[in-house]
Amino acid sequence: MTLTRSQKRGILGACMLAAILIAIGVLATYFASRYQLRLIYSAYVNLIVVLGLQVFMGNSRLTNLSHSAFMGIGAYAAAICVTPIAMKQIALPDAPWGLNAFALDPVTSAVIALVITGAVACLVGIFIVRMTGTGATIATLAILVIVHSIFLYRTDIFKGNQAFFGIPQVFSLTSIVILAVVVVFVVRGFRESPWGVMLRASADDETGSAAMGVNVVRLRLIAWVLSGLILACAGIAYAYFLGTISARPFYFNHVFLTLAMLIFGGMRTVTGAVLGTFAISFGLEVIRWLETGPVIIGVNLPEVLGLSGVMLGLVIILTMALRPVGVMGDREIEELVLKKK
């Protein structure tokens, strides 16, 4: 099969982004403290989430606010399967359907989590992809609320806001870097594929695309399910590293954070997703440090609790007002590099 010019450029761009991700991982491995390693790991998890968002939002131009729910489904499904029986009988003594009576290996658990999340994504996607505009946005928000309510109130399975503990630590920083690189290639490959090109064309002119024979609903469903699978990977990576999960991280705060990352970098490109994720991840750490009231050049700054939330809101507002397409706009990394040359 002969690759098109855009597909070749897509592979080049993915290689450039992969090199950057690997470089950050290598530098962190040798120079970062234990606390900093956890922060960087969290940034990579968020990157996978934002890339999952970009697959659907960036190509279909439909807003998705349910992404943290699919991340949670993947995390809980893998955690329930992989946690040792002895630990599950303590954490989930009243679990139905014998969920606390078996334990599987990490790979099998991850595959089951992907299958479950993919099935749920396909089921709800059949309805979501037929909607447009505000209706689609509200529907995805409803999915987030429904899934979170199940996590919260089915304490016999998910423990609610209490910690689900005892998950074996399977992943390391090396693991998440490899996973992030693979996801970058998958997302960029979809963007440059005929499916991705047609989906973006349908976002610009749905009526015209349909008249040309493009099955817009099918393309949206493919992107939606792929997005759900990528989000499940992020959830699995989250559970496999921390060893403890609860319902709280998979709700509005996380939706708001990752959406800000995608909007700031630019939802139309994979490069924008990577840029936005790391820029806001590292920027937030500086802001959280300022919240504590540090001493800078002999000046004792006051504590400003809640500053990080305010700054996230400002990022979204200012980006949407001053540059709605984000920092990168429609440009990918290879376009910037080749243009300079």
Coordinates of C-alpha atoms in Angstrom, one line a residue:
M1 CA 0.0 0.0 0.0
T2 CA 1.4 3.4 -1.1
L3 CA 1.3 6.1 1.6
T4 CA 0.0 9.5 0.6
R5 CA 2.1 12.6 1.1
S6 CA 0.1 13.6 4.2
Q7 CA 0.5 10.2 5.7
K8 CA 4.2 10.3 5.2
R9 CA 4.3 13.7 6.9
G10 CA 2.1 12.3 9.7
I11 CA 4.6 9.6 10.4
L12 CA 7.4 12.2 10.4
G13 CA 5.5 14.4 12.8
A14 CA 4.7 11.4 15.1
C15 CA 8.4 10.5 15.2
M16 CA 9.3 14.0 16.2
L17 CA 6.7 14.0 19.0
A18 CA 7.8 10.6 20.1
A19 CA 11.4 11.8 20.3
I20 CA 10.3 14.7 22.5
L21 CA 8.3 12.4 24.8
I22 CA 11.2 9.9 25.1
A23 CA 13.6 12.8 25.9
I24 CA 11.4 14.1 28.7
G25 CA 11.1 10.6 30.1
V26 CA 14.9 10.0 30.0
L27 CA 15.6 13.4 31.6
A28 CA 13.0 12.7 34.3
T29 CA 14.4 9.2 35.0
Y30 CA 17.9 10.5 35.7
F31 CA 17.3 13.9 37.2
A32 CA 13.8 14.1 38.8
S33 CA 13.1 13.4 42.4
R34 CA 10.5 10.8 43.5
Y35 CA 7.8 13.4 43.9
Q36 CA 8.6 14.9 40.5
L37 CA 8.5 11.5 38.9
R38 CA 4.9 11.1 40.1
L39 CA 4.0 14.5 38.6
I40 CA 5.6 13.7 35.3
Y41 CA 3.8 10.3 35.2
S42 CA 0.6 12.1 35.9
A43 CA 1.3 14.5 33.0
Y44 CA 1.8 11.5 30.6
V45 CA -1.5 10.0 31.8
N46 CA -3.2 13.3 31.1
L47 CA -1.5 13.4 27.7
I48 CA -3.1 10.1 26.8
V49 CA -6.5 11.5 27.9
V50 CA -6.1 14.6 25.9
L51 CA -5.0 12.6 22.8
G52 CA -8.1 10.5 23.3
L53 CA -10.2 13.7 23.4
Q54 CA -8.4 15.0 20.2
V55 CA -9.4 11.9 18.2
F56 CA -13.1 12.7 18.5
M57 CA -13.3 16.4 19.2
G58 CA -10.4 17.5 17.0
N59 CA -11.8 15.6 13.9
S60 CA -15.5 15.8 14.4
R61 CA -15.7 19.3 16.1
L62 CA -18.2 17.9 18.6
T63 CA -17.6 18.7 22.3
N64 CA -17.2 15.6 24.5
L65 CA -17.4 16.1 28.3
S66 CA -17.7 12.4 29.2
H67 CA -14.1 11.4 28.7
S68 CA -13.2 11.1 32.4
A69 CA -16.0 8.6 32.7
F70 CA -14.5 6.3 30.1
M71 CA -11.1 6.7 31.8
G72 CA -12.8 5.6 35.1
I73 CA -14.5 2.6 33.5
G74 CA -11.1 1.4 32.2
A75 CA -9.4 2.0 35.5
Y76 CA -12.0 0.2 37.6
A77 CA -12.5 -2.7 35.2
A78 CA -8.7 -3.4 35.2
A79 CA -8.4 -2.8 39.0
I80 CA -11.2 -5.3 39.8
C81 CA -9.7 -8.0 37.6
V82 CA -6.1 -7.6 38.6
T83 CA -6.3 -7.0 42.4
P84 CA -5.4 -10.2 44.4
I85 CA -8.3 -12.1 45.9
A86 CA -7.2 -11.5 49.5
M87 CA -7.1 -7.7 49.0
K88 CA -10.4 -7.7 47.1
Q89 CA -12.1 -9.6 49.9
I90 CA -11.1 -6.8 52.3
A91 CA -11.8 -3.9 49.9
L92 CA -15.0 -5.4 48.4
P93 CA -16.4 -7.8 50.9
D94 CA -19.9 -7.6 49.5
A95 CA -19.0 -7.6 45.8
P96 CA -21.7 -9.3 43.6
W97 CA -21.2 -11.8 40.8
G98 CA -18.1 -13.3 42.5
L99 CA -16.0 -10.2 41.6
N100 CA -13.9 -10.7 44.8
A101 CA -13.3 -14.4 44.1
F102 CA -10.9 -14.3 41.2
A103 CA -7.7 -12.4 40.1
L104 CA -6.2 -12.2 36.6
D105 CA -2.8 -11.2 35.3
P106 CA -2.3 -7.6 34.3
V107 CA -2.4 -8.1 30.5
T108 CA -5.6 -10.1 30.6
S109 CA -7.1 -7.6 33.0
A110 CA -6.2 -4.7 30.7
V111 CA -7.7 -6.5 27.6
I112 CA -10.9 -7.1 29.5
A113 CA -11.0 -3.4 30.6
L114 CA -10.5 -2.3 27.0
V115 CA -13.3 -4.7 25.8
I116 CA -15.7 -3.4 28.4
T117 CA -14.9 0.2 27.8
G118 CA -15.1 -0.2 24.0
A119 CA -18.5 -1.9 24.4
V120 CA -19.9 0.9 26.5
A121 CA -18.4 3.5 24.2
C122 CA -20.0 1.8 21.2
L123 CA -23.4 1.5 22.9
V124 CA -23.7 5.1 24.0
G125 CA -21.9 6.3 20.8
I126 CA -24.7 5.0 18.6
F127 CA -26.9 7.7 20.1
I128 CA -24.3 10.4 20.6
V129 CA -22.9 10.5 17.0
R130 CA -26.4 11.2 15.7
M131 CA -26.5 14.5 17.6
T132 CA -24.9 17.8 16.9
G133 CA -24.1 21.0 18.7
T134 CA -25.5 21.7 22.1
G135 CA -27.5 18.4 22.2
A136 CA -24.4 16.3 21.8
T137 CA -22.5 18.3 24.5
I138 CA -25.4 17.9 27.0
A139 CA -25.7 14.2 26.2
T140 CA -22.0 13.6 26.9
L141 CA -22.3 15.6 30.2
A142 CA -25.2 13.4 31.2
I143 CA -23.0 10.3 30.5
L144 CA -20.4 11.7 32.9
V145 CA -22.9 12.3 35.6
I146 CA -24.5 8.8 35.2
V147 CA -21.2 7.0 35.3
H148 CA -20.0 9.0 38.3
S149 CA -23.2 8.3 40.1
I150 CA -22.7 4.5 39.6
F151 CA -19.1 4.8 40.8
L152 CA -20.3 6.7 43.8
Y153 CA -23.3 4.7 45.0
R154 CA -22.4 1.2 44.0
T155 CA -20.0 1.0 46.9
D156 CA -20.1 -2.8 46.8
I157 CA -18.3 -2.7 43.5
F158 CA -16.5 0.6 43.2
K159 CA -16.1 1.8 46.9
G160 CA -17.4 5.3 46.0
N161 CA -15.3 8.1 47.3
Q162 CA -13.4 5.6 49.5
A163 CA -10.1 4.2 48.1
F164 CA -10.1 1.0 46.2
F165 CA -6.7 -0.3 47.3
G166 CA -4.5 -3.2 46.7
I167 CA -4.0 -2.8 43.0
P168 CA -0.5 -4.2 42.0
Q169 CA 1.9 -1.6 40.7
V170 CA 2.5 -2.8 37.2
F171 CA 3.5 0.4 35.4
S172 CA 6.6 2.6 35.7
L173 CA 7.6 5.9 34.0
T174 CA 9.1 3.8 31.2
S175 CA 5.8 2.0 30.6
I176 CA 3.8 5.2 30.4
V177 CA 6.3 6.8 28.0
I178 CA 6.0 3.8 25.7
L179 CA 2.2 3.8 25.9
A180 CA 2.1 7.6 25.2
V181 CA 4.4 7.1 22.1
V182 CA 2.1 4.3 20.7
V183 CA -1.0 6.5 21.3
V184 CA 0.7 9.4 19.5
F185 CA 1.2 7.2 16.4
V186 CA -2.3 5.9 16.6
V187 CA -3.9 9.3 16.9
R188 CA -1.8 10.9 14.2
G189 CA -2.4 7.9 12.0
F190 CA -6.1 8.3 12.3
R191 CA -5.9 12.0 11.6
E192 CA -4.1 11.4 8.3
S193 CA -6.1 8.4 7.3
P194 CA -9.0 8.6 4.8
W195 CA -11.4 8.3 7.8
G196 CA -9.8 11.2 9.6
V197 CA -9.8 13.4 6.5
M198 CA -13.4 12.7 5.6
L199 CA -14.5 13.3 9.2
R200 CA -12.8 16.7 9.3
A201 CA -14.4 17.5 6.0
S202 CA -17.8 16.5 7.3
A203 CA -17.2 18.8 10.3
D204 CA -16.7 21.8 8.0
D205 CA -19.6 20.9 5.7
E206 CA -21.8 18.0 6.9
T207 CA -24.4 18.4 4.2
G208 CA -21.9 18.6 1.4
S209 CA -20.0 15.6 2.7
A210 CA -23.2 13.5 3.0
A211 CA -24.0 14.5 -0.6
M212 CA -20.6 13.2 -1.7
G213 CA -21.4 9.8 -0.1
V214 CA -19.6 10.2 3.2
N215 CA -21.2 8.2 6.0
V216 CA -20.8 10.9 8.7
V217 CA -22.5 8.9 11.5
R218 CA -20.2 5.8 10.9
L219 CA -17.1 8.0 10.9
R220 CA -18.1 9.7 14.1
L221 CA -18.8 6.3 15.7
I222 CA -15.4 5.0 14.7
A223 CA -13.7 8.1 16.2
W224 CA -15.8 7.9 19.3
V225 CA -15.0 4.3 20.0
L226 CA -11.3 4.8 19.3
S227 CA -11.4 7.8 21.7
G228 CA -13.0 5.6 24.4
L229 CA -10.3 2.9 24.0
I230 CA -7.5 5.4 24.3
L231 CA -9.2 6.9 27.4
A232 CA -9.4 3.3 28.8
C233 CA -5.7 3.0 28.3
A234 CA -5.2 6.1 30.4
G235 CA -7.4 4.7 33.1
I236 CA -5.5 1.4 33.2
A237 CA -2.1 3.2 33.3
Y238 CA -3.5 5.4 36.2
A239 CA -4.6 2.4 38.2
Y240 CA -1.5 0.3 37.4
F241 CA 0.8 3.0 38.8
L242 CA -0.9 4.5 41.8
G243 CA -2.3 1.2 43.2
T244 CA -5.3 3.0 44.6
I245 CA -8.2 4.7 42.9
S246 CA -11.5 6.4 43.8
A247 CA -14.4 8.0 42.0
R248 CA -13.3 11.5 42.7
P249 CA -10.5 11.8 40.1
F250 CA -12.9 10.9 37.3
Y251 CA -15.3 13.8 37.5
F252 CA -15.6 17.5 36.8
N253 CA -12.2 18.7 38.0
H254 CA -10.4 16.3 35.6
V255 CA -12.8 17.1 32.8
F256 CA -12.1 20.8 33.2
L257 CA -8.3 20.3 33.5
T258 CA -7.9 18.1 30.4
L259 CA -10.3 20.2 28.3
A260 CA -8.2 23.3 29.1
M261 CA -5.1 21.4 28.0
L262 CA -6.7 20.6 24.6
I263 CA -8.2 24.0 24.1
F264 CA -4.9 25.8 24.9
G265 CA -2.7 23.7 22.7
G266 CA -5.3 23.5 19.9
M267 CA -7.8 20.6 19.4
R268 CA -7.3 20.4 15.7
T269 CA -3.8 18.9 15.9
V270 CA -1.9 16.2 17.8
T271 CA 1.0 18.5 18.4
G272 CA -1.4 21.0 20.0
A273 CA -2.6 18.2 22.4
V274 CA 1.0 17.4 23.4
L275 CA 1.9 21.1 23.8
G276 CA -1.2 22.0 25.8
T277 CA -0.8 19.0 28.1
F278 CA 2.8 19.7 29.2
A279 CA 2.5 23.5 29.2
I280 CA -0.5 23.4 31.6
S281 CA 0.8 20.4 33.6
F282 CA 4.1 22.2 34.4
G283 CA 2.5 25.6 34.6
L284 CA 0.0 24.4 37.2
E285 CA 2.8 23.1 39.5
V286 CA 4.3 26.7 39.5
I287 CA 0.9 28.1 40.3
R288 CA 0.3 25.6 43.1
W289 CA 3.7 26.6 44.5
L290 CA 2.6 30.2 44.5
E291 CA -0.6 29.3 46.2
T292 CA 1.4 28.2 49.3
G293 CA 2.7 31.8 49.9
P294 CA 6.4 31.3 49.1
V295 CA 9.2 33.7 49.8
I296 CA 10.6 35.2 46.5
I297 CA 13.6 37.6 46.6
G298 CA 12.9 38.3 50.3
V299 CA 9.2 39.0 49.7
N300 CA 6.8 36.8 51.6
L301 CA 3.9 36.3 49.3
P302 CA 0.4 35.6 50.8
E303 CA -1.4 32.3 50.5
V304 CA -3.8 32.4 47.5
L305 CA -5.8 29.2 47.8
G306 CA -7.8 28.4 44.7
L307 CA -5.4 30.2 42.3
S308 CA -4.9 27.1 40.1
G309 CA -8.6 26.9 39.4
V310 CA -8.8 30.6 38.6
M311 CA -5.9 30.3 36.2
L312 CA -7.3 27.3 34.4
G313 CA -10.5 29.3 33.9
L314 CA -8.6 32.2 32.5
V315 CA -6.6 29.9 30.2
I316 CA -9.9 28.7 28.6
I317 CA -11.5 32.2 28.5
L318 CA -8.4 33.9 27.0
T319 CA -7.7 31.2 24.5
M320 CA -11.3 31.1 23.3
A321 CA -11.4 34.9 23.1
L322 CA -7.9 35.6 21.6
R323 CA -7.1 32.5 19.7
P324 CA -10.0 30.0 19.4
V325 CA -7.9 27.5 17.4
G326 CA -5.3 27.3 20.2
V327 CA -1.6 27.9 20.1
M328 CA -0.9 25.5 17.3
G329 CA -4.0 26.2 15.2
D330 CA -4.0 23.8 12.2
R331 CA -0.2 23.3 12.3
E332 CA 1.6 20.1 13.2
I333 CA 5.2 20.0 14.4
E334 CA 6.7 18.8 11.1
E335 CA 5.1 21.8 9.3
L336 CA 6.9 24.2 11.7
V337 CA 10.2 22.4 11.4
L338 CA 10.1 22.0 7.6
K339 CA 8.9 25.6 7.1
K340 CA 12.0 26.8 9.1
K341 CA 14.2 24.8 6.9

